[in-house]
Amino acid sequence: MASQDWFDKDFYKVLGVDKSVSAADLKKTYRKLARQYHPDSNPGDAKAEATFKEISEAYSVLNDPEQREEYDQIRAMGSGARFSAPGAGAGGGFDDVFSRFGQGRGQPQGGFEDIFSMFDQQGGGGFGSGRFGQTTGGFRGFGGPQRGADVTARTTIDFVTAAKGETITLQGEDGVPFKVKIPAGVSDGQKIRLRGRGRPSPDGGENGDIVVTVAVRPHPVFTRDGLNLRVTVPVTFTEAALGATIEVPTLGGDPVRLRVAPGTPSGRVLRVKGRGIQSSKGSGDLLAEVQVAVPAHLDDAAREALERFHELEPKENPRADLMAKAR
């Protein structure tokens, strides 16, 4: 950062804070602004990107107590401080204007060209190097190296691949192929970020990332409910009424046998522990929802049997409670 920037840039105004702002409030304000103007939140918006760099630059100075003190002092001098000549009570000539900044870190020994040399004592290099060049939120120092651009890619995978995970090869928007590991349990619309695999910085800063958006094809049988898998299992009227042991499919595995209790109604959910999605976040269950299948066609014998059952079944109205509540 050129020395003139210390006089010209009002970092407090950039962040919209008062000069007496506390460190906690400063951080709170910066985080709010960073979320608002971050390039990931404003893709293709050059103005937002420029604003993000300005607030990052301002915060990197004001968040460091030592830099903030130096900045305040230099700004104060630049806004009307008088510089006296040697003698008559003066502490030194123009060469000593900034000498107090060097206390405890070595005094500048040269002429005017060394006024700002004390900033070089902590990390080597010219003004804007050393401590001023450290990475802060993807922006390095004052006018320092910029982070490389992100590369985006999209892929559509099948339901089983999303559940089990797999390493696949894709091609980014820049045409360069790359491999990405799809983690087990990835969900539809999820983004996978490959740190440092994007475009290089134009001036020696950090590389950008590769951001892969994943779409998952629907499964003909299973649906996701968080880490749980849901499946609808048809049963016959007699299985539901009398009870039965039935087979239920699992995702990519052998079927499991479940007991349907006598009198099981449509919509009841039977749970199979640990047979849902397996991921780094945990394991889900298989939720089998029972649906009573009504036969579309009956032969004469079956119809007669049902008519006899109708004569024998309890004369309760299953809709009586529903009608009462609706009144």
Tab-separated table of C-alpha atoms in Angstrom:
chain	number	residue	atom	x	y	z
A	1	MET	CA	0.000	0.000	0.000
A	2	ALA	CA	1.421	3.388	-0.987
A	3	SER	CA	1.926	5.830	1.866
A	4	GLN	CA	-0.485	8.314	0.300
A	5	ASP	CA	-3.318	5.771	0.848
A	6	TRP	CA	-3.003	6.241	4.579
A	7	PHE	CA	-4.046	9.871	4.135
A	8	ASP	CA	-6.602	9.394	1.364
A	9	LYS	CA	-8.620	6.394	2.562
A	10	ASP	CA	-11.141	6.657	5.378
A	11	PHE	CA	-11.430	3.069	6.592
A	12	TYR	CA	-14.005	4.014	9.233
A	13	LYS	CA	-16.243	5.476	6.542
A	14	VAL	CA	-15.794	2.394	4.352
A	15	LEU	CA	-17.128	0.194	7.171
A	16	GLY	CA	-19.703	2.760	8.285
A	17	VAL	CA	-18.463	2.889	11.889
A	18	ASP	CA	-17.385	5.595	14.313
A	19	LYS	CA	-13.716	6.062	15.206
A	20	SER	CA	-14.481	4.953	18.758
A	21	VAL	CA	-15.986	1.617	17.616
A	22	SER	CA	-15.092	-1.333	19.818
A	23	ALA	CA	-13.294	-4.402	18.477
A	24	ALA	CA	-16.415	-6.533	18.982
A	25	ASP	CA	-18.703	-4.117	17.111
A	26	LEU	CA	-16.085	-3.724	14.385
A	27	LYS	CA	-16.014	-7.479	13.814
A	28	LYS	CA	-19.815	-7.693	13.856
A	29	THR	CA	-20.101	-4.934	11.252
A	30	TYR	CA	-17.410	-6.458	9.040
A	31	ARG	CA	-19.028	-9.906	9.050
A	32	LYS	CA	-22.379	-8.423	8.061
A	33	LEU	CA	-20.837	-6.465	5.189
A	34	ALA	CA	-18.675	-9.401	4.084
A	35	ARG	CA	-21.721	-11.658	3.813
A	36	GLN	CA	-23.562	-8.956	1.854
A	37	TYR	CA	-20.824	-8.225	-0.684
A	38	HIS	CA	-18.970	-11.566	-0.901
A	39	PRO	CA	-18.399	-12.624	-4.549
A	40	ASP	CA	-20.122	-15.964	-3.881
A	41	SER	CA	-23.275	-14.042	-2.966
A	42	ASN	CA	-22.961	-11.685	-5.965
A	43	PRO	CA	-21.654	-13.724	-8.915
A	44	GLY	CA	-20.570	-11.532	-11.807
A	45	ASP	CA	-21.146	-8.289	-9.883
A	46	ALA	CA	-17.914	-6.311	-10.294
A	47	LYS	CA	-19.145	-3.460	-8.073
A	48	ALA	CA	-19.922	-5.827	-5.200
A	49	GLU	CA	-16.510	-7.477	-5.606
A	50	ALA	CA	-14.779	-4.088	-5.452
A	51	THR	CA	-16.750	-3.170	-2.328
A	52	PHE	CA	-15.817	-6.498	-0.743
A	53	LYS	CA	-12.141	-5.758	-1.324
A	54	GLU	CA	-12.486	-2.283	0.188
A	55	ILE	CA	-14.159	-3.526	3.380
A	56	SER	CA	-11.624	-6.353	3.678
A	57	GLU	CA	-8.781	-3.847	3.339
A	58	ALA	CA	-10.327	-1.539	5.932
A	59	TYR	CA	-10.995	-4.345	8.407
A	60	SER	CA	-7.493	-5.812	8.084
A	61	VAL	CA	-6.093	-2.474	9.350
A	62	LEU	CA	-8.662	-1.522	11.992
A	63	ASN	CA	-8.860	-5.037	13.437
A	64	ASP	CA	-5.155	-4.971	14.302
A	65	PRO	CA	-4.685	-2.709	17.372
A	66	GLU	CA	-1.151	-1.709	16.381
A	67	GLN	CA	-2.040	-0.940	12.767
A	68	ARG	CA	-5.159	0.912	13.880
A	69	GLU	CA	-3.124	3.156	16.189
A	70	GLU	CA	-0.604	3.920	13.450
A	71	TYR	CA	-3.372	4.585	10.958
A	72	ASP	CA	-5.159	6.980	13.334
A	73	GLN	CA	-1.947	8.878	14.028
A	74	ILE	CA	-0.989	9.210	10.375
A	75	ARG	CA	-4.517	10.276	9.434
A	76	ALA	CA	-4.421	12.897	12.171
A	77	MET	CA	-1.120	14.278	10.849
A	78	GLY	CA	-2.422	14.251	7.314
A	79	SER	CA	-5.450	16.329	8.275
A	80	GLY	CA	-3.685	19.431	9.519
A	81	ALA	CA	-0.786	18.676	11.867
A	82	ARG	CA	2.015	21.266	11.823
A	83	PHE	CA	5.624	20.214	11.203
A	84	SER	CA	8.167	22.567	12.760
A	85	ALA	CA	11.710	23.228	11.709
A	86	PRO	CA	14.686	22.433	13.997
A	87	GLY	CA	15.226	24.714	16.932
A	88	ALA	CA	12.894	26.920	18.972
A	89	GLY	CA	11.587	24.010	20.975
A	90	ALA	CA	11.097	21.718	18.031
A	91	GLY	CA	12.060	18.101	18.508
A	92	GLY	CA	13.636	17.752	15.092
A	93	GLY	CA	13.207	18.535	11.426
A	94	PHE	CA	10.840	17.142	8.847
A	95	ASP	CA	12.876	13.939	8.755
A	96	ASP	CA	11.640	13.204	12.300
A	97	VAL	CA	7.930	13.735	11.718
A	98	PHE	CA	7.152	10.027	11.945
A	99	SER	CA	10.027	9.005	14.182
A	100	ARG	CA	7.701	8.218	17.100
A	101	PHE	CA	6.167	5.407	15.064
A	102	GLY	CA	9.513	3.671	15.110
A	103	GLN	CA	9.865	3.597	18.901
A	104	GLY	CA	10.462	0.063	20.093
A	105	ARG	CA	11.048	-1.121	16.556
A	106	GLY	CA	14.150	0.797	15.491
A	107	GLN	CA	14.395	4.428	14.333
A	108	PRO	CA	14.549	5.345	10.626
A	109	GLN	CA	18.104	6.341	9.818
A	110	GLY	CA	17.801	7.870	6.358
A	111	GLY	CA	16.267	10.979	4.878
A	112	PHE	CA	12.793	11.635	3.557
A	113	GLU	CA	12.728	8.391	1.575
A	114	ASP	CA	12.912	6.461	4.881
A	115	ILE	CA	9.913	8.116	6.563
A	116	PHE	CA	7.854	4.977	6.249
A	117	SER	CA	10.680	2.464	6.615
A	118	MET	CA	9.621	1.582	10.173
A	119	PHE	CA	6.693	-0.329	8.751
A	120	ASP	CA	9.219	-2.668	7.155
A	121	GLN	CA	10.772	-3.775	10.445
A	122	GLN	CA	8.180	-6.430	11.253
A	123	GLY	CA	8.221	-8.486	8.102
A	124	GLY	CA	10.658	-7.287	5.452
A	125	GLY	CA	9.848	-5.849	2.049
A	126	GLY	CA	8.427	-2.454	1.177
A	127	PHE	CA	5.353	-0.660	2.404
A	128	GLY	CA	2.421	-3.031	2.008
A	129	SER	CA	4.487	-6.160	2.627
A	130	GLY	CA	5.123	-8.059	5.838
A	131	ARG	CA	2.174	-7.875	8.238
A	132	PHE	CA	0.148	-5.837	5.743
A	133	GLY	CA	0.314	-8.671	3.198
A	134	GLN	CA	-1.250	-11.407	5.308
A	135	THR	CA	-4.395	-13.040	4.016
A	136	THR	CA	-7.657	-11.674	5.411
A	137	GLY	CA	-10.900	-13.123	4.142
A	138	GLY	CA	-9.494	-13.874	0.679
A	139	PHE	CA	-8.060	-10.356	0.231
A	140	ARG	CA	-4.416	-9.786	0.972
A	141	GLY	CA	-3.236	-6.445	2.280
A	142	PHE	CA	-3.523	-3.077	0.600
A	143	GLY	CA	-3.533	-3.505	-3.147
A	144	GLY	CA	-2.021	-6.946	-2.577
A	145	PRO	CA	-2.609	-10.173	-4.518
A	146	GLN	CA	-6.186	-11.030	-5.375
A	147	ARG	CA	-7.759	-14.459	-4.983
A	148	GLY	CA	-8.222	-16.417	-8.199
A	149	ALA	CA	-11.691	-16.881	-9.662
A	150	ASP	CA	-13.855	-19.888	-8.868
A	151	VAL	CA	-14.628	-22.492	-11.522
A	152	THR	CA	-18.192	-23.850	-11.501
A	153	ALA	CA	-19.501	-27.183	-12.719
A	154	ARG	CA	-22.755	-29.152	-12.554
A	155	THR	CA	-23.433	-32.874	-12.506
A	156	THR	CA	-26.505	-35.089	-12.325
A	157	ILE	CA	-26.123	-38.429	-10.558
A	158	ASP	CA	-28.481	-41.281	-9.811
A	159	PHE	CA	-30.100	-41.794	-6.423
A	160	VAL	CA	-27.915	-44.767	-5.446
A	161	THR	CA	-24.677	-42.907	-6.275
A	162	ALA	CA	-25.829	-39.989	-4.131
A	163	ALA	CA	-26.563	-42.336	-1.245
A	164	LYS	CA	-23.405	-44.447	-1.482
A	165	GLY	CA	-20.887	-41.881	-2.779
A	166	GLU	CA	-18.432	-42.195	-5.664
A	167	THR	CA	-15.445	-40.470	-7.310
A	168	ILE	CA	-16.325	-39.131	-10.753
A	169	THR	CA	-14.608	-37.076	-13.465
A	170	LEU	CA	-16.169	-33.797	-14.566
A	171	GLN	CA	-15.292	-30.882	-16.814
A	172	GLY	CA	-15.458	-27.334	-15.516
A	173	GLU	CA	-16.667	-24.244	-17.347
A	174	ASP	CA	-13.058	-23.682	-18.394
A	175	GLY	CA	-12.970	-27.034	-20.200
A	176	VAL	CA	-10.393	-28.604	-17.887
A	177	PRO	CA	-11.319	-32.100	-16.580
A	178	PHE	CA	-11.020	-32.846	-12.870
A	179	LYS	CA	-11.992	-35.536	-10.395
A	180	VAL	CA	-14.378	-34.950	-7.530
A	181	LYS	CA	-15.367	-37.273	-4.710
A	182	ILE	CA	-19.122	-37.328	-4.220
A	183	PRO	CA	-19.592	-37.958	-0.480
A	184	ALA	CA	-22.099	-40.545	0.688
A	185	GLY	CA	-25.445	-38.934	1.456
A	186	VAL	CA	-25.110	-35.909	-0.835
A	187	SER	CA	-28.510	-34.284	-1.382
A	188	ASP	CA	-30.152	-32.753	-4.442
A	189	GLY	CA	-28.917	-29.194	-5.025
A	190	GLN	CA	-25.943	-29.514	-2.664
A	191	LYS	CA	-22.687	-27.754	-3.588
A	192	ILE	CA	-19.284	-29.404	-3.226
A	193	ARG	CA	-16.325	-27.011	-2.952
A	194	LEU	CA	-12.808	-28.085	-3.914
A	195	ARG	CA	-10.526	-25.597	-2.172
A	196	GLY	CA	-7.679	-24.135	-4.215
A	197	ARG	CA	-8.562	-26.076	-7.385
A	198	GLY	CA	-9.952	-23.118	-9.328
A	199	ARG	CA	-8.224	-20.490	-11.436
A	200	PRO	CA	-4.876	-19.137	-10.266
A	201	SER	CA	-4.525	-15.612	-8.944
A	202	PRO	CA	-3.359	-13.112	-11.561
A	203	ASP	CA	-0.780	-11.706	-9.151
A	204	GLY	CA	0.438	-14.500	-6.877
A	205	GLY	CA	-2.484	-14.750	-4.439
A	206	GLU	CA	-4.578	-17.760	-3.482
A	207	ASN	CA	-6.151	-19.964	-6.127
A	208	GLY	CA	-9.911	-19.946	-6.498
A	209	ASP	CA	-12.089	-22.988	-5.823
A	210	ILE	CA	-14.029	-25.452	-7.946
A	211	VAL	CA	-17.715	-25.361	-6.983
A	212	VAL	CA	-19.766	-28.366	-8.128
A	213	THR	CA	-23.569	-28.268	-7.923
A	214	VAL	CA	-25.077	-31.752	-7.645
A	215	ALA	CA	-28.512	-32.746	-8.963
A	216	VAL	CA	-29.920	-36.136	-7.939
A	217	ARG	CA	-32.318	-38.107	-10.134
A	218	PRO	CA	-35.469	-39.347	-8.377
A	219	HIS	CA	-35.671	-43.039	-7.473
A	220	PRO	CA	-38.707	-45.040	-8.640
A	221	VAL	CA	-39.221	-46.528	-5.151
A	222	PHE	CA	-37.372	-44.546	-2.470
A	223	THR	CA	-37.478	-40.897	-1.390
A	224	ARG	CA	-35.217	-38.967	1.002
A	225	ASP	CA	-36.380	-37.590	4.343
A	226	GLY	CA	-33.168	-36.168	5.772
A	227	LEU	CA	-31.024	-39.238	6.404
A	228	ASN	CA	-34.077	-41.509	6.378
A	229	LEU	CA	-35.356	-43.374	3.340
A	230	ARG	CA	-39.081	-43.679	2.753
A	231	VAL	CA	-40.840	-46.428	0.795
A	232	THR	CA	-44.544	-47.172	0.314
A	233	VAL	CA	-45.398	-50.863	0.745
A	234	PRO	CA	-48.736	-52.202	-0.529
A	235	VAL	CA	-50.443	-54.970	1.501
A	236	THR	CA	-53.658	-56.857	0.886
A	237	PHE	CA	-56.762	-56.338	2.933
A	238	THR	CA	-56.389	-59.736	4.560
A	239	GLU	CA	-52.691	-59.099	5.372
A	240	ALA	CA	-53.627	-55.840	7.057
A	241	ALA	CA	-56.645	-57.327	8.842
A	242	LEU	CA	-55.204	-60.685	9.898
A	243	GLY	CA	-51.526	-59.755	10.124
A	244	ALA	CA	-48.639	-61.054	8.017
A	245	THR	CA	-44.872	-61.095	7.513
A	246	ILE	CA	-43.894	-59.242	4.339
A	247	GLU	CA	-40.700	-58.438	2.435
A	248	VAL	CA	-39.617	-54.809	2.051
A	249	PRO	CA	-36.863	-53.666	-0.386
A	250	THR	CA	-33.766	-51.810	0.796
A	251	LEU	CA	-31.566	-49.451	-1.218
A	252	GLY	CA	-28.968	-51.516	-3.033
A	253	GLY	CA	-29.250	-54.455	-0.618
A	254	ASP	CA	-31.218	-57.552	0.235
A	255	PRO	CA	-34.865	-57.122	1.252
A	256	VAL	CA	-35.830	-57.219	4.922
A	257	ARG	CA	-38.802	-59.028	6.453
A	258	LEU	CA	-41.265	-57.004	8.496
A	259	ARG	CA	-44.172	-58.085	10.668
A	260	VAL	CA	-47.491	-56.413	9.889
A	261	ALA	CA	-49.619	-56.593	13.021
A	262	PRO	CA	-53.313	-57.645	12.757
A	263	GLY	CA	-55.545	-54.636	12.197
A	264	THR	CA	-52.802	-52.452	10.674
A	265	PRO	CA	-54.366	-49.404	8.953
A	266	SER	CA	-53.196	-47.669	5.791
A	267	GLY	CA	-50.546	-45.034	6.519
A	268	ARG	CA	-48.900	-46.798	9.447
A	269	VAL	CA	-45.090	-46.508	9.263
A	270	LEU	CA	-42.835	-49.439	10.099
A	271	ARG	CA	-39.233	-48.511	10.944
A	272	VAL	CA	-36.104	-50.494	10.071
A	273	LYS	CA	-33.168	-49.137	12.073
A	274	GLY	CA	-29.946	-48.253	10.254
A	275	ARG	CA	-31.128	-49.034	6.720
A	276	GLY	CA	-31.393	-45.440	5.538
A	277	ILE	CA	-28.679	-43.083	4.284
A	278	GLN	CA	-25.197	-43.682	5.694
A	279	SER	CA	-23.076	-40.520	5.775
A	280	SER	CA	-20.420	-38.742	7.798
A	281	LYS	CA	-23.267	-36.983	9.638
A	282	GLY	CA	-24.794	-40.237	10.845
A	283	SER	CA	-27.101	-43.060	9.781
A	284	GLY	CA	-30.771	-42.908	8.927
A	285	ASP	CA	-33.565	-45.488	9.037
A	286	LEU	CA	-35.821	-47.100	6.468
A	287	LEU	CA	-39.424	-45.962	6.925
A	288	ALA	CA	-41.940	-48.324	5.291
A	289	GLU	CA	-45.440	-46.861	4.999
A	290	VAL	CA	-48.183	-49.478	4.720
A	291	GLN	CA	-50.916	-48.931	2.136
A	292	VAL	CA	-53.855	-51.333	1.887
A	293	ALA	CA	-54.363	-52.347	-1.748
A	294	VAL	CA	-58.008	-52.671	-2.767
A	295	PRO	CA	-58.608	-55.229	-5.548
A	296	ALA	CA	-59.958	-53.669	-8.721
A	297	HIS	CA	-61.702	-56.850	-9.902
A	298	LEU	CA	-63.458	-59.635	-7.958
A	299	ASP	CA	-64.696	-62.953	-9.253
A	300	ASP	CA	-68.052	-64.300	-8.095
A	301	ALA	CA	-66.603	-66.447	-5.303
A	302	ALA	CA	-64.579	-63.579	-3.864
A	303	ARG	CA	-67.549	-61.229	-4.059
A	304	GLU	CA	-69.771	-63.716	-2.231
A	305	ALA	CA	-67.123	-64.173	0.451
A	306	LEU	CA	-66.869	-60.401	0.972
A	307	GLU	CA	-70.648	-60.068	1.141
A	308	ARG	CA	-70.734	-62.702	3.862
A	309	PHE	CA	-67.975	-60.861	5.703
A	310	HIS	CA	-69.925	-57.620	5.389
A	311	GLU	CA	-72.851	-59.279	7.114
A	312	LEU	CA	-70.583	-60.425	9.938
A	313	GLU	CA	-68.312	-57.408	10.405
A	314	PRO	CA	-68.920	-54.995	13.301
A	315	LYS	CA	-71.642	-52.452	12.533
A	316	GLU	CA	-69.465	-49.506	13.476
A	317	ASN	CA	-69.335	-46.460	11.243
A	318	PRO	CA	-65.605	-45.645	10.753
A	319	ARG	CA	-66.550	-42.092	9.729
A	320	ALA	CA	-68.678	-41.315	12.783
A	321	ASP	CA	-65.880	-39.505	14.620
A	322	LEU	CA	-64.964	-37.589	11.478
A	323	MET	CA	-68.537	-36.377	10.996
A	324	ALA	CA	-68.852	-35.368	14.623
A	325	LYS	CA	-65.674	-33.272	14.520
A	326	ALA	CA	-66.745	-31.608	11.294
A	327	ARG	CA	-69.950	-30.204	12.800
